[in-house]
CSV table of C-alpha atoms and ligand atoms in Angstrom, one decimal:
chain,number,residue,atom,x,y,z
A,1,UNK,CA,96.2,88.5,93.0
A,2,UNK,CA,96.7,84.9,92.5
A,3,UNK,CA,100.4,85.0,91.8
A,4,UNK,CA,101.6,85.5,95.2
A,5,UNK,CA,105.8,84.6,95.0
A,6,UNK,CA,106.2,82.3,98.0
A,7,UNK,CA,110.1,81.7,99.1
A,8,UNK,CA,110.8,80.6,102.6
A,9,UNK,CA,113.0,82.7,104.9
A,10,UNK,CA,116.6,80.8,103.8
A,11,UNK,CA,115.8,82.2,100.2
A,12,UNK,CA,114.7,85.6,101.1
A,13,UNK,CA,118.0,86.0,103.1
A,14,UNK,CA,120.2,84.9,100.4
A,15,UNK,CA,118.9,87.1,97.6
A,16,UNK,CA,118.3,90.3,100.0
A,17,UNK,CA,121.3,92.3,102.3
A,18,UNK,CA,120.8,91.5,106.0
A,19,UNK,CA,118.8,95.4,106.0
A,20,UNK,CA,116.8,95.1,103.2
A,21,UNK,CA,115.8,91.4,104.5
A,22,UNK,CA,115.3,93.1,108.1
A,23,UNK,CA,112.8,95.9,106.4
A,24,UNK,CA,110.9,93.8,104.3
A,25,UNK,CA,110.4,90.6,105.7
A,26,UNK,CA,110.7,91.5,109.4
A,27,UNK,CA,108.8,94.4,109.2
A,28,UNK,CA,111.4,96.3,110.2
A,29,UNK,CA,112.1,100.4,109.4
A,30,UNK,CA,115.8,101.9,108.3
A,31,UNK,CA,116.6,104.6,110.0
A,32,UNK,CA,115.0,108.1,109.0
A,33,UNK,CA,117.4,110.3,106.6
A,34,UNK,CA,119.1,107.4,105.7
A,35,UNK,CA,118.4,106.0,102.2
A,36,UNK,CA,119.3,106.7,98.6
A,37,UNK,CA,116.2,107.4,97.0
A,38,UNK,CA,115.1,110.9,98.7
A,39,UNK,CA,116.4,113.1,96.9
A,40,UNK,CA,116.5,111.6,93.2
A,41,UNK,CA,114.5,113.9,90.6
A,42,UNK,CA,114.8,111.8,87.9
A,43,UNK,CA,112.3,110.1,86.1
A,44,UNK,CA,111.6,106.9,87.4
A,45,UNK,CA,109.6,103.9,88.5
A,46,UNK,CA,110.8,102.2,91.8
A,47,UNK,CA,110.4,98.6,91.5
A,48,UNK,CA,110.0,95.9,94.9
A,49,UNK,CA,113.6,95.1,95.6
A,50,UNK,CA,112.4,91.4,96.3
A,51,UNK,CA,110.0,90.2,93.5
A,52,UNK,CA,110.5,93.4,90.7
A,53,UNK,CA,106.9,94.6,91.2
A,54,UNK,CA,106.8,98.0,89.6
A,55,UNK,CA,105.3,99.9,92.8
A,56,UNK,CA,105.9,103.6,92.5
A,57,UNK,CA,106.6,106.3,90.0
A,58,UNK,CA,108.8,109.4,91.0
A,59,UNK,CA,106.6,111.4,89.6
A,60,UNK,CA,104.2,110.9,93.1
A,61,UNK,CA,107.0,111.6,94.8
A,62,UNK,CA,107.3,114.7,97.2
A,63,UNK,CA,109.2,115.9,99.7
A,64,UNK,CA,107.4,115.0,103.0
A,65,UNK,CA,110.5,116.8,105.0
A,66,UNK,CA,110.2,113.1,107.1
A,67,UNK,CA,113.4,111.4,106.7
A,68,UNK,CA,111.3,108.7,104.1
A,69,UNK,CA,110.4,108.4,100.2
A,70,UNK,CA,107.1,109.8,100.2
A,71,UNK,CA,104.1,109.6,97.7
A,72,UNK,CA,100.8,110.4,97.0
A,73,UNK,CA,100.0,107.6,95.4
A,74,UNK,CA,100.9,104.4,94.2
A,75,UNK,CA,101.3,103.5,90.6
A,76,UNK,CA,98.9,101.1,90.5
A,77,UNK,CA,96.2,100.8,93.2
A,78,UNK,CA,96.8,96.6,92.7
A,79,UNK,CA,100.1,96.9,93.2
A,80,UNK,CA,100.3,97.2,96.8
A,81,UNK,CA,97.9,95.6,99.8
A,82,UNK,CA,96.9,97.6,102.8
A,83,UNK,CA,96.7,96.4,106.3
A,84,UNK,CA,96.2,97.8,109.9
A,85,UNK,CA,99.3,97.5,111.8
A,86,UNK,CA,98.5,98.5,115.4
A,87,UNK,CA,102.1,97.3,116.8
A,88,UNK,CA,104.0,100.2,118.7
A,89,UNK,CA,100.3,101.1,120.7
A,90,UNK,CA,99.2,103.3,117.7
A,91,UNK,CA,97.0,101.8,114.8
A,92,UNK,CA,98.8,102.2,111.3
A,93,UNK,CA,98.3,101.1,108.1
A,94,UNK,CA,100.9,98.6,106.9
A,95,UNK,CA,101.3,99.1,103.2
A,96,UNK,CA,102.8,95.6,101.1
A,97,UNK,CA,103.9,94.4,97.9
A,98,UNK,CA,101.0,92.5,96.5
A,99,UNK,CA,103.1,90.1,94.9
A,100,UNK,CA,105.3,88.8,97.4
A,101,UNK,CA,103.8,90.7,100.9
A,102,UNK,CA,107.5,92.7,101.2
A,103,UNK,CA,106.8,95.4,103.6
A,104,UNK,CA,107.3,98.4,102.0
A,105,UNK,CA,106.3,101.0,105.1
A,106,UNK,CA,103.1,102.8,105.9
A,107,UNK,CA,100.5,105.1,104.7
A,108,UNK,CA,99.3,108.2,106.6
A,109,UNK,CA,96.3,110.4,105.7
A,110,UNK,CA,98.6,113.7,106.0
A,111,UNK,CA,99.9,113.8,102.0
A,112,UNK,CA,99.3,116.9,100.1
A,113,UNK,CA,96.2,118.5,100.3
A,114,UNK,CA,96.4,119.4,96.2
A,115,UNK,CA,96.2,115.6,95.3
A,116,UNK,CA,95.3,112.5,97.6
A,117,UNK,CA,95.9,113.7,100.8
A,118,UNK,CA,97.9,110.8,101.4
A,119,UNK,CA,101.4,109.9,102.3
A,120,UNK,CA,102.8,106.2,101.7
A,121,UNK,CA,106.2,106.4,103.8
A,122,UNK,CA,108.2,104.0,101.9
A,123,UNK,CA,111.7,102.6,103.3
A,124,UNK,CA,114.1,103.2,100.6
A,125,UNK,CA,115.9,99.6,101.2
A,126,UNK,CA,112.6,98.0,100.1
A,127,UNK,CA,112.7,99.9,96.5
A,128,UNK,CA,114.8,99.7,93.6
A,129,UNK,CA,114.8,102.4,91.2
A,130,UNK,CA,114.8,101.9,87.7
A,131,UNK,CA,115.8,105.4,85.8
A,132,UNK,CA,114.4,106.6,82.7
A,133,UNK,CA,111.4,103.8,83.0
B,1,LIG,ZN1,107.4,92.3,95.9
């Protein structure tokens, strides 16, 4: 992707809340059971809360019973970058928003069987949901 949206940190923390900046450009995570977007059945896509990046579709969402927005896949396999993350003494893999590098969370290879077998664990402050989309 050659379009990578570069702000510096004064920019990000202007245009973001102090927890959405702390999630997605300190790599941080919100605390489990406590976002918005967990329990929405609507049809959806859930956008990058700091660039607009369409990222997800509710339609790969599924209840992964951990506390996080959980899918099987992302919309677009562009849309996000994957790196390993091997703070915290445990290799992980980091997922990002390929337009702006916002951490969005982690994928783990325990999704649903039926499908990819994958679960991206997504922190809820790093999406924005656009219904009807
Ligand atoms: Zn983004």
């Amino acid at each position: 992707m050659g379009n990578k949206i570069q702000k510096d940190d004064a920019q990000w923390r202007e245009q973001l809340s102090p927890e959405q900046y702390r999630v997605t450009r300190q790599k941080g995570t919100e605390p489990p059971f406590s976002g918005d977007h967990r329990v929405s059945d609507e049809h959806g896509i859930y956008h990058c809360v700091c660039c607009g990046a369409a990222l997800f579709e509710n339609e790969h969402k599924f209840d992964s019973g951990c506390g996080w927005p959980s899918f099987d896949r992302p919309l677009a396999k562009s849309a996000i970058e994957e790196h390993y993350d091997d703070s915290h003494a445990m290799r992980r893999i980091e997922v990002v928003c390929s337009r702006c590098d916002a951490h969005l969370g982690h994928v783990f290879p325990d999704g649903p069987r039926e499908t990819t077998g994958l679960r991206y664990c997504i922190n809820s402050v790093a999406l924005d949901f656009h219904a009807g989309e």
